Coordinates of C-alpha atoms and ligand atoms in Angstrom, one line a residue:
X1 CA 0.7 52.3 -49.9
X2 CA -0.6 50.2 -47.1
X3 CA -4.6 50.6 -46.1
X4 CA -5.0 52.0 -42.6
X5 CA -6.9 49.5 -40.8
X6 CA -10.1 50.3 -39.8
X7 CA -10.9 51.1 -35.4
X8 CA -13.8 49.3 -34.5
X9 CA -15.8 50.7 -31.7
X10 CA -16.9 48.5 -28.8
X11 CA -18.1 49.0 -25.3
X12 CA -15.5 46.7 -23.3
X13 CA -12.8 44.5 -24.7
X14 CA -11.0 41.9 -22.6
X15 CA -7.5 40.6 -23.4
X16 CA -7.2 36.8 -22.6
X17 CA -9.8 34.4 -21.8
X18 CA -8.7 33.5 -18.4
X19 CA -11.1 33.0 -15.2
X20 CA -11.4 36.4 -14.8
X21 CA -12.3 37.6 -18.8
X22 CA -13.9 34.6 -19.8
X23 CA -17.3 35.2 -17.3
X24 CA -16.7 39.0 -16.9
X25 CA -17.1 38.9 -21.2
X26 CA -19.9 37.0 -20.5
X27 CA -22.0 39.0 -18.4
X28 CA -20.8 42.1 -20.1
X29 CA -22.7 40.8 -23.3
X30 CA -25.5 39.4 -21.8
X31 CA -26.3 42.7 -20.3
X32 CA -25.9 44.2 -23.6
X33 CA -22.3 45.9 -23.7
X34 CA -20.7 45.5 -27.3
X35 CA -18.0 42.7 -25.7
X36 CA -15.2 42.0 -27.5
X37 CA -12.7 39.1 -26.1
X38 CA -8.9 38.8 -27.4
X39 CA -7.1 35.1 -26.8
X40 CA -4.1 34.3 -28.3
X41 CA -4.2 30.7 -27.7
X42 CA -7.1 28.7 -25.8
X43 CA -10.0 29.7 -24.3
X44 CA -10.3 28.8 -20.5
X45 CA -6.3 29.9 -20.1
X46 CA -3.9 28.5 -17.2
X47 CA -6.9 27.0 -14.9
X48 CA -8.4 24.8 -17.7
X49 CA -5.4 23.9 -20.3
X50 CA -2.5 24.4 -18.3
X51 CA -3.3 24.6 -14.1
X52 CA -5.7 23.5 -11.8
X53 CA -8.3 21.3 -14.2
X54 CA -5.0 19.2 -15.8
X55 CA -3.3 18.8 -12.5
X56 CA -6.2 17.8 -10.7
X57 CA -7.3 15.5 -13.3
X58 CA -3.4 13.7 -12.8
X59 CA -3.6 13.9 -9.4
X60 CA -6.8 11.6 -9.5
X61 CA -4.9 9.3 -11.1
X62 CA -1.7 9.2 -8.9
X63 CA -3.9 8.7 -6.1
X64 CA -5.7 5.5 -7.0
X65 CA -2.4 4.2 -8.0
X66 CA -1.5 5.3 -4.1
X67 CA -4.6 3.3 -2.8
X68 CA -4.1 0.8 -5.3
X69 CA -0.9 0.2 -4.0
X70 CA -2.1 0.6 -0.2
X71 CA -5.0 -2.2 -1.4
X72 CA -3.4 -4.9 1.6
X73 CA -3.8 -2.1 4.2
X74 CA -7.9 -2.7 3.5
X75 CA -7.8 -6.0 3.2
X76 CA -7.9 -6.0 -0.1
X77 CA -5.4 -8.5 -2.9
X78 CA -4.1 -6.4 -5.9
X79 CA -1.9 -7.8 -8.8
X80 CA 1.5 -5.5 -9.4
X81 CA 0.6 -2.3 -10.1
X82 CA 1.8 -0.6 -13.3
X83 CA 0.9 3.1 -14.4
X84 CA -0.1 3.5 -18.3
X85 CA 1.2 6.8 -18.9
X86 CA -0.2 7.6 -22.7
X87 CA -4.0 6.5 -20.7
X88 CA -3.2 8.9 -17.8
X89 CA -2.2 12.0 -20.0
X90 CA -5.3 10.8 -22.5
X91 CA -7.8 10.8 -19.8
X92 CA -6.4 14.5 -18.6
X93 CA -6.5 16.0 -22.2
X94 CA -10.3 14.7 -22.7
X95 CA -11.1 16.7 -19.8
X96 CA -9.4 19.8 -20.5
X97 CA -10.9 19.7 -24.2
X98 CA -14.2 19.0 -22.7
X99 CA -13.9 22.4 -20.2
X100 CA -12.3 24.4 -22.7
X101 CA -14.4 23.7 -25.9
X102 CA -17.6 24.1 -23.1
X103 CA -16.1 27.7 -22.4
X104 CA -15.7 28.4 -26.1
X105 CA -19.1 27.0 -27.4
X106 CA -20.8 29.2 -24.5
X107 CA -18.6 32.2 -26.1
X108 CA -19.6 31.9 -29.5
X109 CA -23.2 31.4 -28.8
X110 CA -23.6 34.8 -27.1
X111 CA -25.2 38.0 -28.3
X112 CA -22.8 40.8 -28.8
X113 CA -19.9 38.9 -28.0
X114 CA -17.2 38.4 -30.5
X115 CA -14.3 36.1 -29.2
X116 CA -11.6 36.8 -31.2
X117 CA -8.0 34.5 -32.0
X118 CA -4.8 36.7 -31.9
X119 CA -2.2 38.3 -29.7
X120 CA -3.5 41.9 -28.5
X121 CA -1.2 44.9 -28.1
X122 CA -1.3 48.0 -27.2
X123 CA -2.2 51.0 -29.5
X124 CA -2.9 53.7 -26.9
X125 CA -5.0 54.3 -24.0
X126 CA -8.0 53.1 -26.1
X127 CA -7.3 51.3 -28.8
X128 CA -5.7 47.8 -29.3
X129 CA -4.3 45.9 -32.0
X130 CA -4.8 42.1 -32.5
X131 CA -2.7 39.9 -35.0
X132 CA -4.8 37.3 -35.7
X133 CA -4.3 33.5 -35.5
X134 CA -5.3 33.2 -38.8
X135 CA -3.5 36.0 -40.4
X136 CA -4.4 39.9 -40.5
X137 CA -4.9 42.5 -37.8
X138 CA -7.7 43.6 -36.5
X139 CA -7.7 47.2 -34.4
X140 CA -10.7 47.8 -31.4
X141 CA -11.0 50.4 -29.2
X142 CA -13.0 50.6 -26.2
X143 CA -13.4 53.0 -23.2
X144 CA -13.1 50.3 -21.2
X145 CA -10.1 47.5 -21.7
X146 CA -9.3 44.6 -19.4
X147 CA -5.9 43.0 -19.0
X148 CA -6.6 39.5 -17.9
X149 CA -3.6 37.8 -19.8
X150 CA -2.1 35.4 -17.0
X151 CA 1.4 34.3 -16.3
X152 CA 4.1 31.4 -17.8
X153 CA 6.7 29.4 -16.1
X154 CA 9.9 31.3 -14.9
X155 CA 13.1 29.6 -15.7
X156 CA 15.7 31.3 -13.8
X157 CA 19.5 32.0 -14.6
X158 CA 20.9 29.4 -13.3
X159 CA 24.1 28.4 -15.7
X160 CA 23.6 25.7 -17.9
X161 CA 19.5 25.4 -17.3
X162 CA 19.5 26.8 -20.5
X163 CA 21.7 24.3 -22.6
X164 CA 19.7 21.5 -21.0
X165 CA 16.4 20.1 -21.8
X166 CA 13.9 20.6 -18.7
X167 CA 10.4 20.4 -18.7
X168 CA 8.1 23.0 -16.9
X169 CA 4.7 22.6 -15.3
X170 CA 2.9 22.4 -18.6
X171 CA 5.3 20.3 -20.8
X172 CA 5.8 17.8 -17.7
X173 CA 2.1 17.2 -18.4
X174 CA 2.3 15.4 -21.5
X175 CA 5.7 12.9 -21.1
X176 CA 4.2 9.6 -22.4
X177 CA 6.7 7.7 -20.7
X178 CA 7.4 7.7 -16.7
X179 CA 10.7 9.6 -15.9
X180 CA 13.0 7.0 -14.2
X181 CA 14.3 9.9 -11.7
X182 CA 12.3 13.2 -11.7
X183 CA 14.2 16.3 -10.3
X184 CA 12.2 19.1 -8.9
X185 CA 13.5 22.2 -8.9
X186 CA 11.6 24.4 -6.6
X187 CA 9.7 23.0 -4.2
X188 CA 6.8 25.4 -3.9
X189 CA 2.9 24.0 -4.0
X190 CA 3.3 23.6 -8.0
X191 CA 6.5 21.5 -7.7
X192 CA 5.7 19.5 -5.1
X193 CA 1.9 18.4 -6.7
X194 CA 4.0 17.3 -9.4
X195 CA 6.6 15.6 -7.4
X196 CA 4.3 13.2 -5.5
X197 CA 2.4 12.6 -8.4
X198 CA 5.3 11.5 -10.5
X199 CA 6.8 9.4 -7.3
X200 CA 3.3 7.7 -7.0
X201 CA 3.9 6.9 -10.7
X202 CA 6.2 5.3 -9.4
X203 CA 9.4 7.6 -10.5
X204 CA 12.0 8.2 -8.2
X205 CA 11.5 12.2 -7.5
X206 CA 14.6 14.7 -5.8
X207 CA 12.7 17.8 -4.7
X208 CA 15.3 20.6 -4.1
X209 CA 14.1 23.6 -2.6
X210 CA 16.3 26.8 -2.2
X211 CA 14.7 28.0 1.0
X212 CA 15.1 26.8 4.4
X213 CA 11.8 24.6 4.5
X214 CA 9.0 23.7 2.6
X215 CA 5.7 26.1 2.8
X216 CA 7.8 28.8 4.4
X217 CA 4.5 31.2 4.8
X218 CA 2.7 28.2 6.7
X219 CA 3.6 27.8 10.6
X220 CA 6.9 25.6 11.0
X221 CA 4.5 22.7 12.2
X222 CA 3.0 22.6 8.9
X223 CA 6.1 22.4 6.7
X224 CA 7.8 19.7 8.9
X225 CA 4.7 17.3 8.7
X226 CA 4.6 18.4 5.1
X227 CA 8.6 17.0 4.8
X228 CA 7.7 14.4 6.5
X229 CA 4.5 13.2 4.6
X230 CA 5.8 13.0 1.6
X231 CA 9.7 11.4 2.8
X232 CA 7.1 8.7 4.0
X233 CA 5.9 8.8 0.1
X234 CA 9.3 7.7 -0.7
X235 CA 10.5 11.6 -2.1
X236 CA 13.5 13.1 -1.6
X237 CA 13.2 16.6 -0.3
X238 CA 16.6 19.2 0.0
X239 CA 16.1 21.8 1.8
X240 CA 18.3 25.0 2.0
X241 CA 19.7 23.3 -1.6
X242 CA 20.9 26.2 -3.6
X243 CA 21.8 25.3 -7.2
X244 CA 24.6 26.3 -8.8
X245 CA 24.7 24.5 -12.3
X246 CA 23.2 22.1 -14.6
X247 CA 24.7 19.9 -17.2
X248 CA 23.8 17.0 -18.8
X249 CA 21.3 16.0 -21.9
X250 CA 18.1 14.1 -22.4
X251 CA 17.9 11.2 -19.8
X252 CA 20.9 12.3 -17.6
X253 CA 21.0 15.5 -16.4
X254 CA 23.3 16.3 -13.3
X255 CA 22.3 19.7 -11.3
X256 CA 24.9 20.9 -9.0
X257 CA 24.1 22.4 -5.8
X258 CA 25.7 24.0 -2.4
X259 CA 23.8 22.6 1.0
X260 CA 25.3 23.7 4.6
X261 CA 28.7 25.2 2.9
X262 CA 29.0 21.9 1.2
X263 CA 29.0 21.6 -3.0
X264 CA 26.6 18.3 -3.9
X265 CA 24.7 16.9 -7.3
X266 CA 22.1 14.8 -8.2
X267 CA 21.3 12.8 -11.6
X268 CA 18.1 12.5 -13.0
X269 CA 16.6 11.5 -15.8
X270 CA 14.3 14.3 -15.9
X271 CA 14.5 17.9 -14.5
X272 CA 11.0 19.8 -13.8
X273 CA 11.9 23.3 -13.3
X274 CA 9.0 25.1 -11.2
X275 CA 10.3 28.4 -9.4
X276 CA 7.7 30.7 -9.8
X277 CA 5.7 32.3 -12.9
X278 CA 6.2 35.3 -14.8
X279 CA 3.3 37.8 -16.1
X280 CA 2.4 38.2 -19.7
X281 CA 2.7 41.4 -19.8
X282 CA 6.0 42.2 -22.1
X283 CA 4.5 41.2 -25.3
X284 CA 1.1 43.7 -24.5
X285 CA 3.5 47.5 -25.7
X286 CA 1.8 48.5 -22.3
X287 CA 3.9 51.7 -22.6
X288 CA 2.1 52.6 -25.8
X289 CA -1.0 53.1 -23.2
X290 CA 1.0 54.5 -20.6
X291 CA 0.3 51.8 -18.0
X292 CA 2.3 50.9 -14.9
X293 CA 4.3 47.8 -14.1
X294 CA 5.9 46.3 -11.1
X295 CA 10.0 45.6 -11.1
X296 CA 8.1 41.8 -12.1
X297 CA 6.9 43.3 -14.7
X298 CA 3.0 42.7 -13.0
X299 CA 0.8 45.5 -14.1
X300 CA -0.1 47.9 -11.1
X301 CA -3.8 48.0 -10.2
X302 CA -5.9 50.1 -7.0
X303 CA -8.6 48.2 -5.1
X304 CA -11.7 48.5 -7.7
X305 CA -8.8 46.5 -10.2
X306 CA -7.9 50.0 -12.2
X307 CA -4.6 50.4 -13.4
X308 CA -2.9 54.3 -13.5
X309 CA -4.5 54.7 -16.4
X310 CA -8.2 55.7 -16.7
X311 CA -10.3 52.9 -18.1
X312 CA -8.1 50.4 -18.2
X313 CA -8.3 47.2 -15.9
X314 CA -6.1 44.1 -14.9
X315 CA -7.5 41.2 -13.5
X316 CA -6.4 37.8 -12.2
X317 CA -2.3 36.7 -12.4
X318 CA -1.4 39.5 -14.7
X319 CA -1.7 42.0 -11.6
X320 CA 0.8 39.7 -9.4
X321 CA -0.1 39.1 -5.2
X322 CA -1.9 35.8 -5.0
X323 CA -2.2 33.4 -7.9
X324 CA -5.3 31.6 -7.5
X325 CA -8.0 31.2 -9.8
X326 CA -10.8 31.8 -7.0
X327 CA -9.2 35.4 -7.2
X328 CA -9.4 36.0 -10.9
X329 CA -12.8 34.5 -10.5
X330 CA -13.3 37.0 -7.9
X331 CA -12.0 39.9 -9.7
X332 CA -14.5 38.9 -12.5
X333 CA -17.4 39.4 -9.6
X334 CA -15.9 43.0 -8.6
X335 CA -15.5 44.5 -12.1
X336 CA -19.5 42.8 -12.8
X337 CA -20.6 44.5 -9.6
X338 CA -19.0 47.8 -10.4
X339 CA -20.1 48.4 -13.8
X340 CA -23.1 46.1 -13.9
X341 CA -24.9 46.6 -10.5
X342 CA -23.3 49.9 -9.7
X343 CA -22.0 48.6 -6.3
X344 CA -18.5 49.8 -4.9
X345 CA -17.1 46.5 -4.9
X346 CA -13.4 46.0 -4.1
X347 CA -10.4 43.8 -3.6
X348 CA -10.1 44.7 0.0
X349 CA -10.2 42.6 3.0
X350 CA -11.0 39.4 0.8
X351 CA -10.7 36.4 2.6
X352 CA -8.5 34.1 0.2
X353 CA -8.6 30.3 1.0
X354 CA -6.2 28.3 -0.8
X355 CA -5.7 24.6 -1.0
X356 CA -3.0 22.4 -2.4
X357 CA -3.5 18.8 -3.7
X358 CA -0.8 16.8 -2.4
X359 CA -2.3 13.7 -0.7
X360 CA -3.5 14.6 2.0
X361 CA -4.6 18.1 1.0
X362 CA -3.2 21.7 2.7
X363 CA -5.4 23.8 3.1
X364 CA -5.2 27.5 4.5
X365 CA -7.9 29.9 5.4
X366 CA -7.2 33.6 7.6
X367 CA -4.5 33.5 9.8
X368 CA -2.2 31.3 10.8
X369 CA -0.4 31.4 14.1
X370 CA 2.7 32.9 12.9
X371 CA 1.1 35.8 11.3
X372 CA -1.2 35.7 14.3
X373 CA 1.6 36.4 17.0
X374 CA 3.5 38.4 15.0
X375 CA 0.3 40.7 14.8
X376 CA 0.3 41.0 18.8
X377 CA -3.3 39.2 18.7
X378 CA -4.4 37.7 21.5
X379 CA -5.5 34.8 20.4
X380 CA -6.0 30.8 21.5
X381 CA -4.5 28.0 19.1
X382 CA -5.9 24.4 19.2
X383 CA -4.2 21.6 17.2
X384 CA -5.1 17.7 17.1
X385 CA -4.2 15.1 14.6
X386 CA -6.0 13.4 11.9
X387 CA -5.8 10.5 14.1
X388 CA -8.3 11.9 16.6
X389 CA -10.9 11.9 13.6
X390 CA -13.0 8.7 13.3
X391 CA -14.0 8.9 9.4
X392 CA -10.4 9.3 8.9
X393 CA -9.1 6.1 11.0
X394 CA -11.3 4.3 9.8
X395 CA -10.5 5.3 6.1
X396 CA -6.8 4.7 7.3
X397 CA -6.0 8.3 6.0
X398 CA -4.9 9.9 9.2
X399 CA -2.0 11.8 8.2
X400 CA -1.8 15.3 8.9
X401 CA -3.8 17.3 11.5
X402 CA -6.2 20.6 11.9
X403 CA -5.3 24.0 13.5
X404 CA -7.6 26.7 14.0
X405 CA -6.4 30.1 15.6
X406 CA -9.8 32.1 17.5
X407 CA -9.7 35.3 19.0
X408 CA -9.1 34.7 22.8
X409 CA -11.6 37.6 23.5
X410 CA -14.4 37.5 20.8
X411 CA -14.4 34.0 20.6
X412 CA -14.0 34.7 16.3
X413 CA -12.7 32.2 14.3
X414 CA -9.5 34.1 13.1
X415 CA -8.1 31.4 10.6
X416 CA -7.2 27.6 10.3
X417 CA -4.6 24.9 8.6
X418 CA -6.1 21.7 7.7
X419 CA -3.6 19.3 6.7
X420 CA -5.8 16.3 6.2
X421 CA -8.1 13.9 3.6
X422 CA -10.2 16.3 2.0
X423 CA -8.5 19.3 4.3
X424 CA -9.8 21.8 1.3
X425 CA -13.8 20.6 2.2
X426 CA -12.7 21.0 5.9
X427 CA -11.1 24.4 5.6
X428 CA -14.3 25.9 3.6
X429 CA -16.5 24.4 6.5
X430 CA -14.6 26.9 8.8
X431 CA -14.3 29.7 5.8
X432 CA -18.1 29.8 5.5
X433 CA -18.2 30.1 9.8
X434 CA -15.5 33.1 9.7
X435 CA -17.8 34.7 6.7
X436 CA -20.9 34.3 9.3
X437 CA -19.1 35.7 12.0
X438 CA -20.0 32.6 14.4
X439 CA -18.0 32.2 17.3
X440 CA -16.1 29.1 17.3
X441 CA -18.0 27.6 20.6
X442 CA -21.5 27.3 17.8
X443 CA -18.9 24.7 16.0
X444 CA -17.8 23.2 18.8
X445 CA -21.3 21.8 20.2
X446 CA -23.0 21.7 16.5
X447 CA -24.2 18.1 15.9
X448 CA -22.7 16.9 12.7
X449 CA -23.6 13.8 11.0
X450 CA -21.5 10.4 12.2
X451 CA -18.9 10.3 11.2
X452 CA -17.9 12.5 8.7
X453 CA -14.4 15.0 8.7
X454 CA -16.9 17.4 9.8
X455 CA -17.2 15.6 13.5
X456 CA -13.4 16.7 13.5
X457 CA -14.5 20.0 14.3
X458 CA -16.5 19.5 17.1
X459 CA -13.2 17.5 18.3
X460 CA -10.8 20.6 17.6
X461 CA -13.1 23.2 19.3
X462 CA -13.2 20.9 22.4
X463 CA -9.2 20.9 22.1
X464 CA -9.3 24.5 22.4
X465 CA -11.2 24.5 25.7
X466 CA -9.1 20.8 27.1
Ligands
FAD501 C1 0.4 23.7 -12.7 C2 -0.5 24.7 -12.1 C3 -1.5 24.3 -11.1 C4 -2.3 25.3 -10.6 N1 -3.2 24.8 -9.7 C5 -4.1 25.7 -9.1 C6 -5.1 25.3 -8.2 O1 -5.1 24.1 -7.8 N2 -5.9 26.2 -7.7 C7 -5.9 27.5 -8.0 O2 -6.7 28.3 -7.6 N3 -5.0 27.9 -8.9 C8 -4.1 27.1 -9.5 N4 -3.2 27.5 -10.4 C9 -3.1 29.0 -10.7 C10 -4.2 29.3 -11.7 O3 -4.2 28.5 -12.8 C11 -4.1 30.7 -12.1 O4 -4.0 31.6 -11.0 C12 -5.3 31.2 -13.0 O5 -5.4 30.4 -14.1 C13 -5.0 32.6 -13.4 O6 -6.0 33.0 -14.3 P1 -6.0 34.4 -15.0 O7 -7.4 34.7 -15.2 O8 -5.1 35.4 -14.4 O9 -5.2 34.2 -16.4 P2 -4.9 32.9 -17.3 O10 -5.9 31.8 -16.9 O11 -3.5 32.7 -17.2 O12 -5.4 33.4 -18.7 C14 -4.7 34.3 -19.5 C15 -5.0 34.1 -20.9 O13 -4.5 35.3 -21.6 C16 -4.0 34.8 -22.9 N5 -3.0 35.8 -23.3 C17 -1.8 36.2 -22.9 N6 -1.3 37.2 -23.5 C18 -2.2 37.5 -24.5 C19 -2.2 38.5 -25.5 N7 -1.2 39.3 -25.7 N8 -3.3 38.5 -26.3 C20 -4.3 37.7 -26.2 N9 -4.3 36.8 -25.2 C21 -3.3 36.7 -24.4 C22 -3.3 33.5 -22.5 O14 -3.2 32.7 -23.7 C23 -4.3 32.9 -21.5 O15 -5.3 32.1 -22.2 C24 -2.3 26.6 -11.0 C25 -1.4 27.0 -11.9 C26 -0.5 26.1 -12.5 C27 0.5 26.6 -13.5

């Protein structure tokens, strides 16, 4: 007869190690709470091993091969420029083991805090069961249980994808050798980070995106100089490309596609699939707790993170609307606030910045004009390029240009696009002005050290008023 496993008895546990339970298992301990913390692969999750920290750290790369190839622009002689792949991918997987082995050192070392290996699952509304990395199971219960277990790479029906070997946004990380021709399908932020940095790798890169233009939630300004950015980068961008089929095998694969009524292909060498991510949630028996999904399959939450079911909490991806870390981060904050400081945090009206790193970065804080308009504000709009900002002429980065929407009566800042060098430094410049309410007129006159992107605001503002 088998042995019943033994329930132990904790105060919180948190499933995956993401940016949301890593910090939140953290504090929890520190403040004394019996913390247990469930991951079934690394510690850190998407952001560090599979996200933001590895694509950033390849980005960095692709861009000095960009400037190294730009070197004449400056005045400066280069040799040919070649791209050592195996040192690229090297250099990104010392800095994800440094971050992640950081996180898990800082785990291990805390008092009451037991970070445990293994896939959790569902037992019932307060108990879950873990089969361990190492073998055995391990069963904890909890009155209060956090979902924070992330997303994956979608790969969507398309016939053939299946049959064909494609790469998604984590396996594309780790090709040794540069792809001769890179197809992107999807081109959303993910696939198009990728595309440019393979293209400045000096692959040839097809981007073919479904929808009628890229960033389709951005203004229609945006996504054309987007387009045409990185057409001048040398990428091929389709579209309004729906495909249809995909054939083919390692180092020639063909995907079929209809554009305008018309039925096209496109070889590559490679094929990067990037159309969206899918929630972890299947594997979690969720109906053993009773807890409520989406049609995605994203687990339903109310604004203090709770899902239908009392005591039990999602944070981050695994709850679906916007997939950044700075909001699992931030759900971390609200659960700490709620249960640690007793204050009646929630997820309402959070401003969420986001930034992309293509070269140069988009960056997006509040509202744009679109959503602006369509709102009935009333509200004043003042554009001017990159090319009206010294540091950046004189950098010879003046692609792009900054946008800010204002509140024609308050004089508020209501929202901004920067599409520009460092447009993610410039956006949070006017994201820390909306969060201290000052009107847009304090920007305009502020005296800002010469010449940095920050003198571009004093520039913009006086737009507003031309
Ligand atoms: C290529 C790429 C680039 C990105 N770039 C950016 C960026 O520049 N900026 C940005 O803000 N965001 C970016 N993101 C998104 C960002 O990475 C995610 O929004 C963020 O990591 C979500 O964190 P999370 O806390 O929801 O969960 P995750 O970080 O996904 O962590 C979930 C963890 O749960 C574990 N887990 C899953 N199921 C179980 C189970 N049953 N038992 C135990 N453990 C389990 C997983 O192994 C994982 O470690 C990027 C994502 C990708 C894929």
């Amino acid at each position: 007869m088998a042995t019943a496993i033994a329930t132990e008895s904790f105060d919180a546990v948190i499933l995956g190690s993401g940016q949301a339970g890593k910090p939140l298992a953290l504090a929890l301990a520190n403040a004394g709470w019996k913390t247990a913390i469930v991951e079934r692969k690394f510690v850190g999750g998407t952001c560090i091993n599979f996200g933001c920290t590895p694509t950033k750290t390849m980005v960095a790369s692709a861009r000095v091969a960009y400037l190294a190839r730009r070197g004449a622009d400056y005045g400066v002689k280069t040799g040919p420029i070649s791209i050592d792949m195996k040192k690229v991918v090297a250099r990104k997987q010392a800095i994800i083991e440094r971050f992640r082995n950081y996180g898990q050192q800082k785990m291990e070392a805390t008092k009451n805090l037991d970070l445990i290996f293994g896939a959790a699952k569902f037992v019932d509304a307060r108990t879950v069961e873990i089969a361990l990395r190492d073998g055995g199971t391990r069963r904890l219960s909890a009155p209060k249980i956090v979902i924070n277990t992330g997303g994956r790479p979608n790969k969507p029906p398309i016939p053939g994808l299946a049959d064909v070997p494609t790469l998604d946004s984590t396996s594309v990380m780790d090709i040794a050798e540069l792809p001769k021709h890179l197809l992107v399908l999807g081109g959303g932020f993910i696939g198009l980070e990728f595309a440019q940095m393979y293209r400045r790798f000096g692959a040839e890169v097809t981007v073919l995106e479904g929808g009628p233009r890229l960033a389709p939630r951005d203004d229609e300004d945006v996504g054309e100089a987007l387009q045409a950015i990185l057409r001048e980068d040398g990428l091929r961008i389709e579209c309004g490309a729906q495909a249809e089929r995909v054939e083919g095998k390692s180092g020639d694969i063909t995907v079929f596609y209809k554009k305008d009524g018309k039925s096209l292909s496109v070889n590559g060498s490679h094929l990067l699939v990037s159309v969206g991510r899918k929630p972890n949630s299947e594997d979690l028996d969720l109906a053993a707790a009773g807890i409520s999904v989406d049609k995605g399959g994203f687990v339903t939450v109310d604004d203090t993170l709770q899902t239908n079911v009392d005591g039990i909490f999602a944070a981050g991806d695994i709850k679906g609307g916007p997939a950044f870390t700075h909001i699992s981060y931030d759900d971390f904050r609200i659960l700490r606030d709620r249960w640690l400081n007793k204050l009646d945090a929630r997820t309402n009206d959070r401003l969420v910045p986001n930034t992309v790193f293509i070269d140069p970065q988009l960056a997006q804080v509040g509202l744009n004009e679109t959503e602006a308009r369509k709102r009935g504000l009333n509200v004043r709009v003042a554009k001017i390029g990159m090319n009206g900002v010294a540091r950046a002429l004189e950098t010879d980065e003046s692609r792009g240009f900054m946008k800010v929407i204002v509140d024609a009566k308050s004089n508020q800042i209501l929202g901004c696009t920067i599409l520009g060098i460092e447009g993610g430094e410039i956006m949070s410049m006017l994201q820390i002005a909306m969060m201290g309410k000052l009107p847009y007129t304090v920007l305009k006159e502020a005296i800002f050290a010469h010449p940095t992107l920050a003198e571009g605001l004093n520039n913009v503002f006086l737009a507003l008023d031309a």
